[in-house]
C-alpha atoms as one frame of an Amber mdcrd trajectory, in Angstrom:
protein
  -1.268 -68.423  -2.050  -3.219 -66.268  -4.522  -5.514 -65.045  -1.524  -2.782
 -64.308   0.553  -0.934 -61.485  -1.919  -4.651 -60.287  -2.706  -4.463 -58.123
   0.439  -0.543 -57.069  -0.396  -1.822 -56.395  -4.050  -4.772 -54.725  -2.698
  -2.641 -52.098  -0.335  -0.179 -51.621  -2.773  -2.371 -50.421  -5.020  -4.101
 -48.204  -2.585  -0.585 -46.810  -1.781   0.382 -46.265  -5.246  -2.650 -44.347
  -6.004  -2.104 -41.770  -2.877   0.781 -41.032  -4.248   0.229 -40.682  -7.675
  -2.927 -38.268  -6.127  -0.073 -36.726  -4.241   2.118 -36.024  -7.195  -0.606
 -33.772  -8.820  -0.453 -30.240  -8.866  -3.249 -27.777  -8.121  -3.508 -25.973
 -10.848  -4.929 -22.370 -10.200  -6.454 -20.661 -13.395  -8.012 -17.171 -14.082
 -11.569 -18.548 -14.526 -11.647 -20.594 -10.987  -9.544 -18.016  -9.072 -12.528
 -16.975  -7.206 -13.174 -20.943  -6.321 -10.202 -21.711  -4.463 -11.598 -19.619
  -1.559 -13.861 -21.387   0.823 -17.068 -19.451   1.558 -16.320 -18.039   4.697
 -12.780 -16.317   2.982 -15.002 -15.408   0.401 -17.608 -13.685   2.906 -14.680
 -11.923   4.568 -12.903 -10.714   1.390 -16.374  -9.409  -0.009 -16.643  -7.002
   3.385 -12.905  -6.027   3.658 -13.066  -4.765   0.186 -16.570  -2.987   0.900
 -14.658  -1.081   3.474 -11.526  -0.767   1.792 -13.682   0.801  -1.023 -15.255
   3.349   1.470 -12.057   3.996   3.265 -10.550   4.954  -0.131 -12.715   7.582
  -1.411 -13.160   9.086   1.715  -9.012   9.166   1.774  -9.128  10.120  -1.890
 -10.738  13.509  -1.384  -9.245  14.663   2.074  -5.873  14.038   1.147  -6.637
  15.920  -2.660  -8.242  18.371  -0.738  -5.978  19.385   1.812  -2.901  19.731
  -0.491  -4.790  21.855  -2.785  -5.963  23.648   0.495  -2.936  24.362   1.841
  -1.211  25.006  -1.570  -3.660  28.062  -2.092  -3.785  29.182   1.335  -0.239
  29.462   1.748   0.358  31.204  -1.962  -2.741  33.462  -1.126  -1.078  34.497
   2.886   1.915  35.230   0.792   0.299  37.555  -1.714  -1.280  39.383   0.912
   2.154  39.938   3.132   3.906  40.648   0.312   6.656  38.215   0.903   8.358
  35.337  -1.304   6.313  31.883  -1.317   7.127  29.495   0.520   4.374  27.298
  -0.533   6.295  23.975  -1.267   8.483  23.757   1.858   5.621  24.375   3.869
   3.516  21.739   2.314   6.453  19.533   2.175   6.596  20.390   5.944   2.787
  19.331   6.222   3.296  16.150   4.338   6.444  14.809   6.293   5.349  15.358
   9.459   2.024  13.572   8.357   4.478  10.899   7.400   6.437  10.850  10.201
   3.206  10.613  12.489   2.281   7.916  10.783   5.420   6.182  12.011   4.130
   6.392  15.624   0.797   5.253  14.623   2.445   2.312  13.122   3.843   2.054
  16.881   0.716   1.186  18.079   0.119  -1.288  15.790   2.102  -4.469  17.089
   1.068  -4.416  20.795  -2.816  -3.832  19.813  -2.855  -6.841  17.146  -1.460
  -8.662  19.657  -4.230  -8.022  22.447  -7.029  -7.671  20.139  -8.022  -8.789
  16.833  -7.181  -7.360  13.665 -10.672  -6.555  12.738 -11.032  -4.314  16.171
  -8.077  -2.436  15.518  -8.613  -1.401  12.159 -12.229  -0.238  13.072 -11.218
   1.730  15.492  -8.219   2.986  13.990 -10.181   4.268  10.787 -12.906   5.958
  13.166 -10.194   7.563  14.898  -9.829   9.116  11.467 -12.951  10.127  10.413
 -13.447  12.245  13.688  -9.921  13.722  13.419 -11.036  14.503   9.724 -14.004
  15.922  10.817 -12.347  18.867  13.563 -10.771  20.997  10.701 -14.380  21.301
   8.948 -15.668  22.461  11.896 -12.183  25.384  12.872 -12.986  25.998   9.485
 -16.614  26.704   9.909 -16.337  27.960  13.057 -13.351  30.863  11.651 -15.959
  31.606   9.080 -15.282  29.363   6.527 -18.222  28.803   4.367 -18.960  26.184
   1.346 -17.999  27.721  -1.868 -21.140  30.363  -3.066 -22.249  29.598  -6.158
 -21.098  31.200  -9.485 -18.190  32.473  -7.189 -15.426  31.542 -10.142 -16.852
  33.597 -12.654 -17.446  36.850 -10.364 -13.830  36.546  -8.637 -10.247  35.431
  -9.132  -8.642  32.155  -8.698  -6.299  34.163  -6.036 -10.201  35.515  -4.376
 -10.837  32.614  -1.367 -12.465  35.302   1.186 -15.135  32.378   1.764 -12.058
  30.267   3.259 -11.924  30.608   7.195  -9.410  32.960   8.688  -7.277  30.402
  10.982  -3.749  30.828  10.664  -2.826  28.039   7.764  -0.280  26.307  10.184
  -2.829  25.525  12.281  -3.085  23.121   9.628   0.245  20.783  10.474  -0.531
  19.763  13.560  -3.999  18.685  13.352  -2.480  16.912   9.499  -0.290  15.375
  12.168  -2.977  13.400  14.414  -4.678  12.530  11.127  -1.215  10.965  10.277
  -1.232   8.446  13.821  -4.804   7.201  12.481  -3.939   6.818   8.545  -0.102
   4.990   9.853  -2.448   2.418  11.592  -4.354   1.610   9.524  -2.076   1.525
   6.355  -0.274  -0.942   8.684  -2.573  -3.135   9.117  -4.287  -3.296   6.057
  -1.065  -5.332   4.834  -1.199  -7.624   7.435  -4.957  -8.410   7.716  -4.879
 -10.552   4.946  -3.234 -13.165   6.485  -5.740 -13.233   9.308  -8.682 -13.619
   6.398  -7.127 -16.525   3.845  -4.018 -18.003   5.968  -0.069 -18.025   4.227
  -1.347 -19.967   0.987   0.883 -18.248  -1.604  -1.935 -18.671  -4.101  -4.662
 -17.114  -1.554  -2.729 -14.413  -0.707  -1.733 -13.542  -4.311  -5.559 -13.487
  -5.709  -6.598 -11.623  -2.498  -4.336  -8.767  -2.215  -5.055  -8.563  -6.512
  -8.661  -8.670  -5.802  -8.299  -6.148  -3.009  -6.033  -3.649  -4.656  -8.198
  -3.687  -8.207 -11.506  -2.680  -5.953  -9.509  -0.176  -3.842  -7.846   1.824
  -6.974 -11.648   1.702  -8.515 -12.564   3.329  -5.423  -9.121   6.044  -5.594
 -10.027   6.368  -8.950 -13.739   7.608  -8.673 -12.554   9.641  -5.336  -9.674
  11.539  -6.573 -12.236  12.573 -10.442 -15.189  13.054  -7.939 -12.899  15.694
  -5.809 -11.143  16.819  -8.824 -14.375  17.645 -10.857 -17.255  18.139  -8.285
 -16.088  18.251  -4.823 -13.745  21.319  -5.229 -15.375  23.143  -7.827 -18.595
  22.993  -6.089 -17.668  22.831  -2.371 -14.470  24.430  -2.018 -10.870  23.469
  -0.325 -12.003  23.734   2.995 -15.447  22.147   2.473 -14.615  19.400  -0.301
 -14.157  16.892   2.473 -16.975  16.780   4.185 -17.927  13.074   2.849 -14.618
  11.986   4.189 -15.979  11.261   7.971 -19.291   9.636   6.927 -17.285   7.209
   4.683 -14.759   6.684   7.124 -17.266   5.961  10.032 -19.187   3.014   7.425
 -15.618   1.955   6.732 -15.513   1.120  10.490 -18.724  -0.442  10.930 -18.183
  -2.834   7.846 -15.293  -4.257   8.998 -16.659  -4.975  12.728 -18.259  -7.585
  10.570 -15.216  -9.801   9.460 -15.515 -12.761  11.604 -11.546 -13.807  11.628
  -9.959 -16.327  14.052  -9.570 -15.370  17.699  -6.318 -13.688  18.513  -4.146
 -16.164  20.339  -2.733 -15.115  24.263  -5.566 -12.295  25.173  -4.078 -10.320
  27.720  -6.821  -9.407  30.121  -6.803  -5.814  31.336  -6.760  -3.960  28.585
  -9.447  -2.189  28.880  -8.329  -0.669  32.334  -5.075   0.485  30.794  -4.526
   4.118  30.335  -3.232   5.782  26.823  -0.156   6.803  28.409   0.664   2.896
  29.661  -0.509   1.611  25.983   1.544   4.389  24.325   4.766   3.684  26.314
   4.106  -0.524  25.427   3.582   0.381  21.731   6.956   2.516  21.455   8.613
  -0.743  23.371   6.874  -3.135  21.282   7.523  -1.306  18.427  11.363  -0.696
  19.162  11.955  -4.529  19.082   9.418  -5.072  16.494  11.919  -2.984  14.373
  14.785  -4.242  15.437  13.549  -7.938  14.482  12.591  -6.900  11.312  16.102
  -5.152  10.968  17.364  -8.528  11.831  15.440 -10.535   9.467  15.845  -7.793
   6.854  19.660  -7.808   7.000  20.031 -11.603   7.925  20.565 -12.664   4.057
  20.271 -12.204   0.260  17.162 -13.223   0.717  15.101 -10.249   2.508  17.851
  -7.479   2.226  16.727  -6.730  -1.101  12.956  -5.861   0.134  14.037  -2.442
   1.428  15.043  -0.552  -1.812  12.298  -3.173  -3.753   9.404  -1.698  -1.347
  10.042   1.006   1.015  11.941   3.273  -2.220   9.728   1.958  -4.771   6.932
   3.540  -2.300   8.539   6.878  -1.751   8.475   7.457  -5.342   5.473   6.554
  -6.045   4.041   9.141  -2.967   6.461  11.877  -3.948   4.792  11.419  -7.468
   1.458  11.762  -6.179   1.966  14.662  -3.293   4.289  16.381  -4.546   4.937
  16.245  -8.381   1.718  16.470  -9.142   0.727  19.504  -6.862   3.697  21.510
  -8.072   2.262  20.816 -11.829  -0.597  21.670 -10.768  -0.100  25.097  -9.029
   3.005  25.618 -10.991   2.154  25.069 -14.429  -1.640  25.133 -14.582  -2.085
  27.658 -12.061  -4.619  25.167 -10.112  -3.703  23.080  -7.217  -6.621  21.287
  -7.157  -6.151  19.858 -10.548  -3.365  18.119  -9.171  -6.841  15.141  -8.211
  -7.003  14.583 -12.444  -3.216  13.537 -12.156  -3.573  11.153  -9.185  -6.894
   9.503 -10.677  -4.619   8.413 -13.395  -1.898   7.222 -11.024  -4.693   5.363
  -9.158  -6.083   3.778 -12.967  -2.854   3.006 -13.215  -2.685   0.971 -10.101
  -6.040  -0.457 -10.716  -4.234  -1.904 -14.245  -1.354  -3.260 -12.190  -2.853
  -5.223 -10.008  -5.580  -6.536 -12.304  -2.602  -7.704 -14.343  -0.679  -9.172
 -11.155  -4.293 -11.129 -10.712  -4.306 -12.429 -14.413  -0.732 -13.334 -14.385
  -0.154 -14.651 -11.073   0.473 -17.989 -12.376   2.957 -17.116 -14.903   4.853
 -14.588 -12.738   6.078 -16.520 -10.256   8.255 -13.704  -8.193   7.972 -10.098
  -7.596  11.378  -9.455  -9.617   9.750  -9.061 -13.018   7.081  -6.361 -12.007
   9.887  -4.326  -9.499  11.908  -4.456 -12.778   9.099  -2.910 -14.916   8.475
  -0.204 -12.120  11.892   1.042 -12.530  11.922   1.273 -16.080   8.584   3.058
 -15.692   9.941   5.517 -13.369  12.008   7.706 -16.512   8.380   8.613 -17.956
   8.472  11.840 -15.673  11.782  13.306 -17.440   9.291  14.717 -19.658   8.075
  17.001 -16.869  11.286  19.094 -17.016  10.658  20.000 -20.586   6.847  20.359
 -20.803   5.264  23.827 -21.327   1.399  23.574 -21.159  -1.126  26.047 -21.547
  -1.961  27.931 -18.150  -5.532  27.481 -16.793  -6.365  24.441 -19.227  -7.809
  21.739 -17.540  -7.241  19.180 -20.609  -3.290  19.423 -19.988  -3.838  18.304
 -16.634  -5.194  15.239 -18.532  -2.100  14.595 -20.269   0.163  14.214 -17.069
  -2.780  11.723 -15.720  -1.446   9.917 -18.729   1.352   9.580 -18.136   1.039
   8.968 -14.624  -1.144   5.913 -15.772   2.314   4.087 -16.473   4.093   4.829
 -13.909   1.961   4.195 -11.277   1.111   0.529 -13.337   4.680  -0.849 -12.674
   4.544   0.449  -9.012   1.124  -1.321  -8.191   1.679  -4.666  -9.797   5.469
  -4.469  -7.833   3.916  -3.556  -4.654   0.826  -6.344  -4.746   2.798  -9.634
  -5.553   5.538  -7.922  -3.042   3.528  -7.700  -0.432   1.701 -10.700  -1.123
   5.314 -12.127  -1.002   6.214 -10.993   2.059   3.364 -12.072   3.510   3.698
 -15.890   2.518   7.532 -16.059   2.948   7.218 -14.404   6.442   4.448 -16.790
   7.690   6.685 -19.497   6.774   8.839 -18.384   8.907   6.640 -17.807  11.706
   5.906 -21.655  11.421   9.374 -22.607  11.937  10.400 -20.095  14.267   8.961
 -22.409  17.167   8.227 -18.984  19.349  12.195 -17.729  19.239  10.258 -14.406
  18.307   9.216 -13.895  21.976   5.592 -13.313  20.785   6.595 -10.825  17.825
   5.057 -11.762  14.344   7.590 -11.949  12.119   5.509 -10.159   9.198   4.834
  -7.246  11.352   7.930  -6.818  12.005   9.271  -6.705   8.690   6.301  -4.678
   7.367   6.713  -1.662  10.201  10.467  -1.745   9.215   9.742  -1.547   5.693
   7.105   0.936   5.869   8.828   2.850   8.808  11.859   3.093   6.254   9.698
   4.654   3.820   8.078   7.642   6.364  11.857   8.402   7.516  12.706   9.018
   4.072   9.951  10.672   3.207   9.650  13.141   6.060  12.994  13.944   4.936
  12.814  14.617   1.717  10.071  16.339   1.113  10.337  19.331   3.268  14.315
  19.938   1.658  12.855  19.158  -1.850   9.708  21.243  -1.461  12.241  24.150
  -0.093  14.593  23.851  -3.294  11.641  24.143  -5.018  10.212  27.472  -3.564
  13.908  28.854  -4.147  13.903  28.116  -7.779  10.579  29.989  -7.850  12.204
  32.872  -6.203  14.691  33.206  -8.260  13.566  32.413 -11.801   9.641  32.703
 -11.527   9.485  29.117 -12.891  10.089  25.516 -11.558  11.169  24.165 -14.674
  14.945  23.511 -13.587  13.571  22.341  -9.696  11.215  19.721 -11.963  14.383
  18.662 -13.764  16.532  17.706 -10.603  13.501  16.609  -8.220  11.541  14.198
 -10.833  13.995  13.514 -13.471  17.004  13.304 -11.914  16.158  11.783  -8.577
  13.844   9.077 -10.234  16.802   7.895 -12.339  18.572   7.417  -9.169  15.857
   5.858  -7.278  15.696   3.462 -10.796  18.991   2.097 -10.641  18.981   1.675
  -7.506  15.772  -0.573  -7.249  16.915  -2.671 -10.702  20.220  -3.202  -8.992
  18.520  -4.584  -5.470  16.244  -7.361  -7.917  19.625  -8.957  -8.097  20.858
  -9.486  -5.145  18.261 -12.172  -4.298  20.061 -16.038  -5.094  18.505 -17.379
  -8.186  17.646 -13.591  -9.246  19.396 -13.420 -12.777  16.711 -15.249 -14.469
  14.032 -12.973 -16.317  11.142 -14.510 -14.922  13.260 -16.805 -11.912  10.423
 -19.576 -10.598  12.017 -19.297  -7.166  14.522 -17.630  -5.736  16.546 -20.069
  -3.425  14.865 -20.212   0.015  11.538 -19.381  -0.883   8.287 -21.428   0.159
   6.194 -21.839  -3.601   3.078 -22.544  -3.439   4.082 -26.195  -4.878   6.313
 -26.625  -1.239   2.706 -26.000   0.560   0.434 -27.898  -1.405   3.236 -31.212
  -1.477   3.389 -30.731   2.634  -0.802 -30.337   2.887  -0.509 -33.523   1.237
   2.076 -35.321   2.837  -0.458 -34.355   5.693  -3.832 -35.907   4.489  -1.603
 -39.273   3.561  -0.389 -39.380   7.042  -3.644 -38.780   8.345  -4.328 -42.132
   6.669  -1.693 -44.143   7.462   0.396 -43.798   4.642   3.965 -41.905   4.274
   5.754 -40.702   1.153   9.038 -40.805   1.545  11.104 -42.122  -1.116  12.179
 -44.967   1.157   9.049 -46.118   1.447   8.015 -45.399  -2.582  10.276 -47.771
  -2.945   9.009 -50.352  -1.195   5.867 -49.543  -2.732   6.850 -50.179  -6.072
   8.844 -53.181  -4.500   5.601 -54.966  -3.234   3.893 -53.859  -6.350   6.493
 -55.506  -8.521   6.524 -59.115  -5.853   2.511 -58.917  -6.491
């Protein structure tokens, strides 16, 4: 009798220790947060940020250098017609429409990723880039435009730019324009690619879009000081980008080298199909791309918070960097290009947040306690309106980095475990979808809402605010009272607004909820992997059947 319950005793016991394996919890800590990637993840991260890192600086001084080129062409055209500035709404104009353009880049986004893999895209999105960067050196040259002669500051004026090229400076918005479709497809898809590199583990995607964004703000960081303090000053405006297509060219070539999963239903053809067919299939695509995401977005508590929590929280942080800090900068210093100090400190500040979202990911569970920060952050800049620095010292331009540090801190750690939210969430719900999405990803979707929300609202406002701006000028010689209304004021708005929106969300009231109701944790995806590896051997864990476990265990 004794050897017949041996077996029973014998798979009972098995049984009871699966599940008491089961019932363990991964526990992911700062010192093996590297480990939980297999090598292959860790080979892809390693070139994505390589690239990332080149794409970065070369971003870092061609956007720093063609605000401060168009801010002092534009204030130098008016000087010499005599007329009132209109500096701001012109450069407003340039920025939005860059914005906007970006929206139809974004366009192109869905239908590509779709027919090709994410790797390809980017590449040749980002090369795209460097070559459009590349035609305004040359108009500039070939108008002749000439790299800043030395000792040229201390012989001549800060108003003195006769080695600029003699183009008309609007010449300027369309070309910023094309330069807008590359830098929208590419913005797009480096929140997405992720996803193709680690999978929808909440935990993965966490520690890789930290990893990513600390590496990438090193990068900004170094860029926007290196155009600040060397590029301009020794180079020029028109010349201080000249890095920006070389770096944007490696950026391509590193990232040919990700070796992702194939992209699922290839369409064939391709290759054959002309721009005007793809453009008219990426407006389509991207048409019901948005209006999914609109649909998702709006379906519940759930997601209808994400469009004040990213796509405002974004505008702010943008207005800050393009627009704030170029009117300090021209305004109050009397240099444009000085406006590069204050956006290294907004990108230290970044780096900060997201090395804290990395250190912390395991005691932050949500987004909702970084989003709240970031709008508490956001009432640093009322100082602006009140500040009277010293014209033409550099060391004041210093002190806004400073405070840009802070601000830009509660906007990157919001904006990392956001996205890296989205992106597990969203994949989830890709799983369960069972194809209803006729071939749409879900997380596009959402992200080229989001992000298309964001360009709207930013092509809008910055051309009206840049204009109110130039008429304060006008009017008083001094921005003071604009500063006070576009950064003070309207960032207390956009605050409440965002601290309202991180409780709307069920389960939201908490100060640090664990999971806001709906959500896939990472503790839902490690229980199902192993439900999986039990079933794979034979055994279930239901509570039915833990029962009779502990039934059988009991008889034995």
């Amino acid at each position: 009798m004794a050897d017949l319950h041996k077996p029973h005793g014998s798979s009972s016991e098995t049984l009871q220790t699966v599940h008491l394996e089961s019932q363990k919890k991964t526990k992911y800590s700062i010192s093996n947060s590297w480990s939980i990637f297999t090598s292959k993840e860790k080979r892809n991260i390693g070139i994505y940020v390589l690239g990332i890192m080149l794409y970065k600086f070369g971003i870092e001084a061609f956007n720093g250098s063609m605000i401060a080129l168009a801010t002092s062409r534009y204030d130098r055209e008016a000087g010499l017609a005599g007329k009132p500035a209109r500096t701001f709404e012109r450069v407003g104009l340039l920025t939005g429409l860059n914005q906007a353009c970006q929206c139809l880049g974004s366009m192109l986004v869905t239908p590509l990723i779709r027919k090709n893999p994410t790797k390809t895209v980017i590449s040749g999105a980002v090369l795209a880039f460097g070559v459009l960067t590349a035609v305004l050196l040359i108009v500039d040259a070939s108008t002749g435009g000439t790299i800043k002669p030395r000792g040229w500051d201390k012989m001549h004026t800060t108003e003195d730019l006769d080695y600029y090229g003699t183009y008309n400076t609007d010449v300027m918005i369309p070309f910023y324009c094309f330069t807008g479709l590359a830098y929208g497809m590419v913005e797009t898809i480096r929140r997405v690619i992720a996803k193709d590199i680690v999978g929808g583990n909440i935990q993965k995607l966490l520690r890789m879009d930290s990893i990513v964004h600390i590496f990438y703000e090193i990068s900004g960081t170094g860029g926007a000081l290196t155009t600040s303090l060397v590029l301009i000053p020794y180079l020029g405006n028109n010349m201080s980008f000249i890095i920006t297509p070389i770096l944007l060219a490696a950026a391509s070539i590193v990232w040919r080298l990700i070796t992702a999963p194939p992209t699922p239903k290839i369409i064939k053809g391709l290759e054959v199909a002309t721009i005007l067919e793809g453009l008219l299939e990426g407006v389509v695509v991207f048409f019901k791309s948005l209006a999914l995401g609109i649909k998702i977005l709006i379906s519940s508590r759930r997601y209808i918070w994400l469009l004040p929590g990213y796509s405002l929280a974004l505008y702010s942080h943008r207005f800050l960097e393009n627009n704030i800090s170029t009117v300090i900068a021209q305004r109050y210093l009397g240099d444009a290009a000085w406006s590069q100090i204050m956006v290294a400190g907004s990108n230290f500040g970044e780096l900060l947040g997201a090395l804290f979202v990395f250190l912390f990911t395991t005691l932050i569970h949500t987004p909702l306690p970084w989003i709240r920060l970031d709008s508490l952050m956001l009432s640093i800049v009322w100082f602006l309106a009140f500040w009277r620095p010293a014209d033409q010292k550099m060391s004041q331009a210093w002190i806004v980095a400073g405070a840009f540090t802070p601000l830009s801190f509660g906007w990157a750690a919001g904006d990392v475990s956001l996205v890296a939210y989205v992106q597990s969430q969203l994949q989830g719900e890709e799983e369960r979808s069972g194809g209803e999405y006729d071939g749409i990803s879900p997380l596009s979707a959402v992200m080229s809402c989001l992000y298309s929300t964001y360009i709207v609202l930013y092509a809008i406002m910055s051309p009206l605010l840049g204009s109110y701006i130039d008429g304060v000028y006008k009017r008083r010689n001094d921005v003071h009272e604009a500063v006070k209304y576009v950064a003070g004021v309207q960032y207390s708005v956009i605050a409440g607004i965002i601290l309202v929106a991180t409780f709307v969300p069920k389960g939201s009231f908490a100060f640090n909820p664990k999971k806001l109701n709906g959500d896939i944790t990472a503790d839902d995806e490690e229980t199902t992997e192993r439900d999986n590896e039990a079933n794979a051997r034979g055994f279930e864990t239901s509570p039915s059947q833990e029962d009779q476990v502990g039934d059988t265990s009991r008889t034995v």
